[in-house]
Coordinates of N, CA and C in Angstrom, one line a residue:
M250 N 0.9 -1.2 0.0 CA 0.0 0.0 0.0 C 0.9 1.2 0.0
T251 N 0.6 2.1 -1.0 CA 1.4 3.3 -1.1 C 1.1 4.3 0.1
F252 N 1.9 5.3 0.2 CA 1.7 6.4 1.2 C 0.4 7.1 1.0
L253 N 0.1 7.4 -0.2 CA -1.1 8.2 -0.5 C -2.4 7.3 -0.2
E254 N -2.2 6.0 -0.5 CA -3.3 5.1 -0.2 C -3.6 5.0 1.3
K255 N -2.4 5.0 2.1 CA -2.6 4.9 3.5 C -3.3 6.2 4.1
I256 N -2.9 7.4 3.5 CA -3.6 8.6 3.9 C -5.1 8.6 3.6
N257 N -5.4 8.1 2.3 CA -6.8 8.0 1.9 C -7.6 7.1 2.8
Q258 N -6.9 5.9 3.2 CA -7.6 5.0 4.1 C -7.8 5.6 5.5
F259 N -6.8 6.3 6.0 CA -6.9 6.9 7.3 C -8.0 8.0 7.3
L260 N -8.1 8.7 6.3 CA -9.1 9.8 6.2 C -10.5 9.3 5.8
G261 N -10.5 8.0 5.4 CA -11.8 7.4 5.0 C -12.4 8.0 3.8
L262 N -11.5 8.3 2.8 CA -11.9 9.0 1.6 C -12.6 8.1 0.6
K263 N -12.5 6.8 0.9 CA -13.2 5.8 -0.1 C -14.7 6.0 -0.1
R264 N -15.2 6.6 1.0 CA -16.6 6.9 1.1 C -17.0 8.0 0.1
F265 N -16.0 8.8 -0.4 CA -16.3 9.8 -1.4 C -15.5 9.5 -2.6
P266 N -16.1 8.7 -3.5 CA -15.4 8.2 -4.7 C -14.7 9.2 -5.5
V267 N -15.4 10.3 -5.8 CA -14.8 11.4 -6.7 C -13.5 11.9 -6.0
L268 N -13.7 12.3 -4.7 CA -12.5 12.9 -4.0 C -11.4 11.8 -3.9
Y269 N -11.8 10.6 -3.7 CA -10.8 9.5 -3.5 C -10.0 9.4 -4.8
Q270 N -10.7 9.3 -6.0 CA -10.0 9.2 -7.2 C -9.1 10.4 -7.5
T271 N -9.6 11.6 -7.1 CA -8.8 12.8 -7.4 C -7.5 12.8 -6.6
L272 N -7.6 12.3 -5.3 CA -6.4 12.4 -4.5 C -5.5 11.2 -4.7
K273 N -5.9 10.3 -5.6 CA -4.9 9.3 -6.0 C -3.8 9.9 -6.9
D274 N -4.2 11.0 -7.5 CA -3.2 11.7 -8.3 C -2.2 12.4 -7.4
P275 N -0.9 12.2 -7.5 CA 0.1 12.8 -6.6 C 0.0 14.4 -6.6
I276 N -0.3 14.9 -7.8 CA -0.3 16.4 -7.9 C -1.4 17.0 -7.0
Y277 N -2.6 16.4 -7.1 CA -3.8 16.9 -6.3 C -3.5 16.6 -4.8
A278 N -2.9 15.5 -4.6 CA -2.6 15.1 -3.2 C -1.6 16.1 -2.6
G279 N -0.6 16.5 -3.4 CA 0.3 17.5 -2.9 C -0.3 18.8 -2.6
I280 N -1.2 19.2 -3.5 CA -1.9 20.5 -3.3 C -2.7 20.5 -2.0
L281 N -3.4 19.3 -1.8 CA -4.2 19.2 -0.6 C -3.3 19.2 0.7
L282 N -2.2 18.5 0.6 CA -1.3 18.5 1.7 C -0.7 19.9 2.0
T283 N -0.4 20.6 1.0 CA 0.1 22.0 1.2 C -1.0 22.9 1.8
L284 N -2.2 22.7 1.4 CA -3.3 23.5 2.0 C -3.5 23.2 3.4
I285 N -3.4 21.9 3.8 CA -3.6 21.5 5.2 C -2.5 22.0 6.0
I286 N -1.2 21.9 5.5 CA -0.1 22.5 6.3 C -0.2 24.0 6.5
T287 N -0.6 24.7 5.4 CA -0.8 26.1 5.5 C -1.8 26.5 6.5
L288 N -3.0 25.7 6.5 CA -4.1 26.0 7.5 C -3.6 25.8 8.9
I289 N -2.9 24.7 9.1 CA -2.5 24.4 10.5 C -1.4 25.4 10.9
G290 N -0.5 25.8 10.0 CA 0.5 26.8 10.3 C -0.2 28.1 10.7
G291 N -1.2 28.5 9.9 CA -1.9 29.8 10.2 C -2.6 29.7 11.6
L292 N -3.2 28.6 11.9 CA -3.9 28.5 13.2 C -2.9 28.6 14.4
F293 N -1.7 28.1 14.2 CA -0.7 28.1 15.3 C 0.1 29.4 15.3
Y294 N 0.5 29.8 14.1 CA 1.5 30.9 14.1 C 0.8 32.3 13.8
G295 N -0.4 32.3 13.4 CA -1.1 33.5 13.1 C -1.2 34.4 14.3
P296 N -1.7 33.9 15.5 CA -1.9 34.7 16.7 C -0.5 35.2 17.2
K297 N 0.5 34.3 17.1 CA 1.9 34.7 17.6 C 2.4 35.9 16.7
K298 N 2.2 35.8 15.4 CA 2.6 36.8 14.5 C 2.0 38.1 14.8
R299 N 0.6 38.1 15.1 CA -0.1 39.3 15.4 C 0.4 39.9 16.7
E300 N 0.7 39.0 17.7 CA 1.3 39.5 19.0 C 2.6 40.2 18.8
V301 N 3.5 39.6 18.0 CA 4.8 40.2 17.7 C 4.6 41.6 17.0
T302 N 3.7 41.6 16.1 CA 3.4 42.9 15.4 C 2.9 43.9 16.3
R303 N 2.0 43.5 17.2 CA 1.5 44.5 18.2 C 2.6 45.0 19.2
L304 N 3.4 44.1 19.6 CA 4.5 44.5 20.5 C 5.5 45.5 19.8
N305 N 5.8 45.2 18.5 CA 6.6 46.1 17.7 C 6.0 47.5 17.6
E306 N 4.7 47.5 17.4 CA 4.0 48.8 17.2 C 4.1 49.6 18.5
E307 N 3.8 48.9 19.7 CA 3.9 49.5 21.0 C 5.3 50.1 21.3
R308 N 6.3 49.3 20.9 CA 7.7 49.7 21.1 C 8.0 51.0 20.3
N309 N 7.6 50.9 19.0 CA 7.8 52.1 18.2 C 7.1 53.3 18.7
L310 N 5.8 53.1 19.2 CA 5.1 54.2 19.7 C 5.8 54.8 21.0
T311 N 6.3 53.9 21.9 CA 7.0 54.4 23.1 C 8.2 55.2 22.7
Q312 N 9.0 54.7 21.7 CA 10.2 55.4 21.3 C 9.9 56.7 20.7
S313 N 8.8 56.8 19.9 CA 8.4 58.0 19.4 C 8.0 59.0 20.4
Q314 N 7.2 58.6 21.5 CA 6.8 59.4 22.5 C 8.0 59.9 23.3
T315 N 9.0 59.1 23.5 CA 10.2 59.4 24.3 C 10.9 60.5 23.5
V316 N 11.1 60.4 22.2 CA 11.8 61.4 21.4 C 11.0 62.7 21.5
Q317 N 9.7 62.6 21.4 CA 8.9 63.9 21.4 C 9.0 64.6 22.8
K318 N 9.0 63.8 23.9 CA 9.2 64.4 25.2 C 10.5 65.1 25.4
E319 N 11.6 64.4 24.9 CA 12.9 65.0 24.9 C 13.0 66.3 24.1
K320 N 12.3 66.3 23.0 CA 12.3 67.5 22.1 C 11.5 68.6 22.8
N321 N 10.4 68.3 23.5 CA 9.6 69.3 24.2 C 10.4 69.9 25.4
L322 N 11.1 69.0 26.1 CA 12.0 69.4 27.2 C 13.1 70.4 26.7
S323 N 13.7 70.0 25.6 CA 14.7 70.9 25.0 C 14.2 72.3 24.7
L324 N 12.9 72.3 24.1 CA 12.3 73.6 23.7 C 12.0 74.4 24.9
L325 N 11.5 73.8 26.0 CA 11.2 74.5 27.2 C 12.5 75.1 27.8
K326 N 13.5 74.3 27.8 CA 14.8 74.9 28.4 C 15.3 76.1 27.6
E327 N 15.2 76.0 26.3 CA 15.6 77.1 25.4 C 14.7 78.3 25.7
Q328 N 13.4 78.1 25.9 CA 12.6 79.2 26.2 C 12.9 79.9 27.6
V329 N 13.2 79.0 28.6 CA 13.6 79.6 29.9 C 14.9 80.4 29.7
N330 N 15.8 79.9 28.9 CA 17.0 80.7 28.7 C 16.8 82.0 28.1
R331 N 15.8 82.0 27.1 CA 15.5 83.3 26.4 C 14.9 84.2 27.4
I332 N 14.0 83.7 28.2 CA 13.3 84.6 29.2 C 14.3 85.2 30.1
N333 N 15.2 84.4 30.6 CA 16.2 84.9 31.6 C 17.2 85.9 30.9
L334 N 17.5 85.6 29.6 CA 18.4 86.5 28.9 C 17.7 87.9 28.7
R335 N 16.4 87.9 28.3 CA 15.7 89.1 28.2 C 15.6 89.9 29.5
L336 N 15.4 89.1 30.6 CA 15.3 89.7 31.9 C 16.6 90.5 32.2
Q337 N 17.7 90.0 31.8 CA 18.9 90.7 32.1 C 19.0 92.1 31.4
R338 N 18.3 92.2 30.3 CA 18.3 93.4 29.5 C 17.2 94.4 30.0
R339 N 16.2 93.8 30.8 CA 15.2 94.7 31.3 C 15.6 95.4 32.5
S340 N 15.2 96.6 32.7 CA 15.6 97.4 33.9 C 14.9 96.9 35.1
L341 N 15.7 96.6 36.2 CA 15.1 96.2 37.4 C 15.2 97.3 38.4
N342 N 15.3 98.6 37.9 CA 15.3 99.7 38.8 C 14.1 99.7 39.7
I343 N 14.4 100.0 41.0 CA 13.3 100.0 42.0 C 12.2 100.9 41.7
D344 N 12.4 102.0 41.0 CA 11.4 102.9 40.6 C 10.3 102.3 39.7
H345 N 10.6 101.2 39.1 CA 9.7 100.6 38.1 C 8.8 99.6 38.9
L346 N 9.0 99.4 40.1 CA 8.1 98.5 40.9 C 7.0 99.3 41.5
T347 N 5.8 98.9 41.2 CA 4.6 99.7 41.7 C 4.2 99.2 43.1
A348 N 3.5 100.1 43.8 CA 3.1 99.7 45.2 C 2.2 98.5 45.2
N349 N 1.4 98.2 44.1 CA 0.6 97.0 44.1 C 1.4 95.7 44.1
E350 N 2.7 95.8 43.7 CA 3.5 94.6 43.6 C 4.5 94.5 44.7
R351 N 4.3 95.2 45.8 CA 5.2 95.1 46.9 C 5.0 93.8 47.7
K352 N 3.8 93.3 47.8 CA 3.5 92.1 48.5 C 3.6 90.9 47.6
M353 N 4.3 89.9 48.1 CA 4.5 88.7 47.3 C 3.2 88.0 47.0
S354 N 2.3 88.1 48.0 CA 1.0 87.4 47.8 C 0.2 87.9 46.6
Q355 N 0.4 89.2 46.3 CA -0.3 89.8 45.1 C 0.4 89.3 43.9
V356 N 1.7 89.2 43.9 CA 2.4 88.7 42.7 C 2.0 87.3 42.4
L357 N 2.0 86.5 43.5 CA 1.6 85.1 43.3 C 0.2 84.9 42.8
E358 N -0.7 85.8 43.3 CA -2.1 85.8 42.8 C -2.2 86.1 41.3
K359 N -1.4 87.0 40.9 CA -1.4 87.4 39.5 C -0.8 86.2 38.6
M360 N 0.2 85.6 39.2 CA 0.8 84.4 38.4 C -0.2 83.3 38.3
A361 N -1.0 83.1 39.4 CA -2.0 82.0 39.4 C -3.1 82.3 38.4
L362 N -3.5 83.6 38.3 CA -4.5 84.0 37.4 C -4.0 83.9 35.9
L363 N -2.8 84.2 35.7 CA -2.2 84.1 34.4 C -2.1 82.6 34.0
A364 N -1.8 81.7 35.0 CA -1.8 80.3 34.7 C -3.1 79.7 34.3
A365 N -4.2 80.2 35.0 CA -5.5 79.7 34.8 C -6.0 80.0 33.4
G366 N -5.5 81.1 32.8 CA -5.9 81.4 31.5 C -5.3 80.6 30.4
D367 N -4.3 79.8 30.8 CA -3.6 78.9 29.8 C -3.8 77.5 30.2
S368 N -4.8 77.1 30.9 CA -5.1 75.8 31.3 C -3.9 75.1 32.1
V369 N -3.3 76.0 32.9 CA -2.2 75.5 33.7 C -2.7 75.4 35.2
E370 N -2.8 74.3 35.7 CA -3.3 74.1 37.1 C -2.2 74.3 38.1
V371 N -2.3 75.3 38.9 CA -1.3 75.6 40.0 C -1.5 74.6 41.1
I372 N -0.6 73.8 41.4 CA -0.7 72.8 42.5 C -0.3 73.5 43.8
S373 N 0.8 74.2 43.8 CA 1.3 74.9 45.0 C 2.3 76.0 44.8
F374 N 2.3 77.0 45.7 CA 3.3 78.0 45.8 C 4.0 77.8 47.1
R375 N 5.3 77.7 47.1 CA 6.0 77.5 48.3 C 7.3 78.4 48.4
P376 N 7.3 79.2 49.4 CA 8.5 80.1 49.6 C 9.8 79.3 49.6
D377 N 10.8 79.8 49.0 CA 12.1 79.1 49.0 C 13.2 79.9 49.7
S378 N 13.3 81.2 49.4 CA 14.3 82.0 50.1 C 13.9 83.5 50.1
R379 N 14.4 84.2 51.0 CA 14.1 85.7 51.1 C 15.5 86.4 51.4
Q380 N 15.8 87.3 50.6 CA 17.1 88.1 50.8 C 16.8 89.6 50.8
E381 N 17.1 90.2 51.9 CA 16.8 91.7 52.0 C 18.0 92.5 51.5
E382 N 17.7 93.5 50.7 CA 18.8 94.4 50.3 C 18.4 95.8 50.9
E383 N 19.1 96.8 50.5 CA 18.8 98.1 51.1 C 17.4 98.6 50.9
K384 N 16.9 98.6 49.6 CA 15.6 99.0 49.3 C 14.7 98.0 48.7
E385 N 15.2 96.8 48.6 CA 14.5 95.7 47.9 C 14.5 94.5 48.7
V386 N 13.6 93.6 48.4 CA 13.5 92.3 48.9 C 13.6 91.3 47.7
L387 N 14.5 90.4 47.8 CA 14.7 89.4 46.7 C 14.0 88.1 47.2
L388 N 12.9 87.8 46.5 CA 12.1 86.6 47.0 C 12.2 85.5 45.9
T389 N 12.3 84.3 46.4 CA 12.3 83.1 45.5 C 11.2 82.1 46.0
V390 N 10.4 81.7 45.1 CA 9.4 80.7 45.4 C 9.4 79.5 44.4
R391 N 8.9 78.4 44.9 CA 8.7 77.2 44.1 C 7.3 77.2 43.6
V392 N 7.1 77.1 42.4 CA 5.7 77.1 41.8 C 5.6 75.7 41.1
K393 N 4.6 74.9 41.6 CA 4.4 73.6 41.0 C 3.1 73.6 40.2
V394 N 3.1 73.2 39.0 CA 1.9 73.2 38.1 C 1.7 71.9 37.4
K395 N 0.5 71.7 37.0 CA 0.1 70.5 36.3 C -0.5 71.0 34.9
T396 N 0.1 70.5 33.8 CA -0.4 71.0 32.6 C 0.1 70.1 31.4
R397 N 0.1 70.7 30.2 CA 0.7 70.0 29.0 C 1.8 70.9 28.5
F398 N 2.7 70.3 27.7 CA 3.8 71.0 27.2 C 3.5 72.3 26.5
N399 N 2.5 72.2 25.6 CA 2.1 73.4 24.9 C 1.6 74.5 25.8
E400 N 0.8 74.2 26.8 CA 0.2 75.2 27.7 C 1.4 75.8 28.6
L401 N 2.3 74.9 29.0 CA 3.4 75.4 29.8 C 4.3 76.4 29.0
E402 N 4.4 76.1 27.7 CA 5.2 76.9 26.9 C 4.6 78.3 26.7
R403 N 3.2 78.3 26.6 CA 2.5 79.6 26.5 C 2.6 80.4 27.8
Y404 N 2.5 79.6 28.9 CA 2.6 80.3 30.2 C 4.0 80.9 30.5
L405 N 5.0 80.2 30.1 CA 6.4 80.8 30.2 C 6.5 82.0 29.3
S406 N 5.9 82.0 28.2 CA 6.0 83.1 27.3 C 5.3 84.4 27.9
K407 N 4.2 84.1 28.6 CA 3.5 85.2 29.3 C 4.3 85.7 30.5
L408 N 4.9 84.8 31.2 CA 5.8 85.3 32.3 C 6.9 86.2 31.8
D409 N 7.3 86.0 30.6 CA 8.3 86.8 30.0 C 7.9 88.3 29.9
H410 N 6.6 88.5 29.8 CA 6.0 89.8 29.6 C 5.2 90.2 30.9
F411 N 5.5 89.5 32.0 CA 4.8 89.8 33.2 C 5.1 91.2 33.7
P412 N 4.1 91.9 34.2 CA 4.4 93.3 34.7 C 5.5 93.3 35.8
Q413 N 5.4 92.4 36.6 CA 6.5 92.3 37.7 C 7.6 91.4 37.1
P414 N 8.8 91.9 36.9 CA 9.9 91.1 36.4 C 10.2 89.9 37.2
V415 N 10.2 88.7 36.6 CA 10.5 87.5 37.3 C 11.6 86.8 36.6
K416 N 12.4 86.0 37.3 CA 13.5 85.2 36.7 C 13.2 83.8 37.1
I417 N 13.3 82.9 36.1 CA 13.1 81.5 36.3 C 14.5 80.9 36.5
D418 N 14.8 80.6 37.7 CA 16.1 80.1 38.0 C 16.3 78.6 37.6
R419 N 15.2 77.9 37.7 CA 15.3 76.4 37.4 C 13.9 75.9 37.0
I420 N 13.8 75.0 36.1 CA 12.6 74.3 35.8 C 12.8 72.8 35.8
K421 N 11.9 72.1 36.5 CA 12.0 70.6 36.6 C 10.7 70.0 36.1
I422 N 10.9 69.1 35.1 CA 9.7 68.5 34.5 C 9.6 67.1 34.9
E423 N 8.4 66.7 35.3 CA 8.1 65.3 35.6 C 7.0 64.8 34.8
T424 N 7.3 63.8 33.9 CA 6.2 63.2 33.0 C 5.6 62.1 33.8
L425 N 4.3 61.9 33.5 CA 3.6 60.8 34.1 C 3.9 59.5 33.5
E426 N 3.7 58.4 34.2 CA 4.0 57.0 33.7 C 3.1 56.6 32.6
D427 N 1.8 56.9 32.7 CA 0.8 56.4 31.7 C 0.9 57.3 30.4
E428 N -0.1 57.0 29.5 CA 0.0 57.7 28.2 C -0.6 59.1 28.2
T429 N -1.0 59.6 29.3 CA -1.5 61.0 29.4 C -0.5 62.0 29.0
P430 N -0.9 63.1 28.3 CA 0.0 64.1 27.9 C 0.3 65.1 29.0
L431 N -0.3 64.9 30.2 CA -0.1 65.8 31.3 C 1.2 65.6 31.9
I432 N 1.8 66.8 32.4 CA 3.1 66.7 33.1 C 3.0 67.6 34.3
F433 N 4.0 67.3 35.2 CA 4.1 68.2 36.4 C 5.4 69.0 36.1
A434 N 5.3 70.3 36.5 CA 6.5 71.2 36.3 C 6.7 72.0 37.6
E435 N 7.9 72.0 38.0 CA 8.2 72.9 39.2 C 9.2 74.0 38.8
L436 N 8.7 75.2 39.0 CA 9.5 76.4 38.6 C 10.1 77.0 39.8
L437 N 11.3 77.4 39.8 CA 12.0 78.1 40.8 C 12.0 79.6 40.3
V438 N 11.2 80.4 40.9 CA 11.0 81.8 40.4 C 11.5 82.8 41.4
T439 N 12.2 83.8 40.9 CA 12.8 84.9 41.7 C 12.3 86.2 41.2
T440 N 11.9 87.1 42.2 CA 11.5 88.4 41.8 C 11.9 89.4 42.9
R441 N 12.0 90.7 42.5 CA 12.4 91.7 43.4 C 11.2 92.6 43.7
L442 N 11.0 92.9 45.0 CA 9.9 93.7 45.5 C 10.5 94.9 46.3
K443 N 9.7 96.0 46.2 CA 10.1 97.2 46.9 C 9.8 96.9 48.4
K444 N 10.7 97.4 49.2 CA 10.5 97.2 50.7 C 9.4 98.1 51.2
E445 N 8.6 97.6 52.1 CA 7.6 98.4 52.7 C 8.2 99.5 53.5
E446 N 7.7 100.7 53.4 CA 8.2 101.8 54.1 C 7.7 101.8 55.6
G447 N 8.5 102.4 56.4 CA 8.1 102.4 57.8 C 8.7 101.2 58.5

């Protein structure tokens, strides 16, 4: 008994005379065997291939997001440098400080209102240091906000034109672990205030 006859007997193809006679031909038998192997291979390897494809897509997406975050951080640092450079060119003469800006609380309130207009959520204002000079007080505060890169960039741009000159000494960005575009940013901001008289 030939190999093909054994297969036909195993599959019980004699009950289907037309199919049996067809498969006695080695060419047709080879075609059927190829189809069966392809079908079995698809059942076993199809899901694995899809899983590999999905993992590759996720890896590429993560790499793309990482590159974009690094680019955004670089742009923010450049903007902070530009703000501080312009500040050096602006006059910090005490005569330019108005009475309404003598109290730090008022300055912080204005900064918070400015942030709200750009969808920047102010998490906290925390005093960092206070240095008294002859006619001025040099105050530094930590401002923590929750926002997106684009909104933070607009907020920094507005701080550059803030009525009360401020200097951004440092900016620290913390990205969230999940896929949300939100970030936490901590700004170390310094400003000069006119001393209260009396």
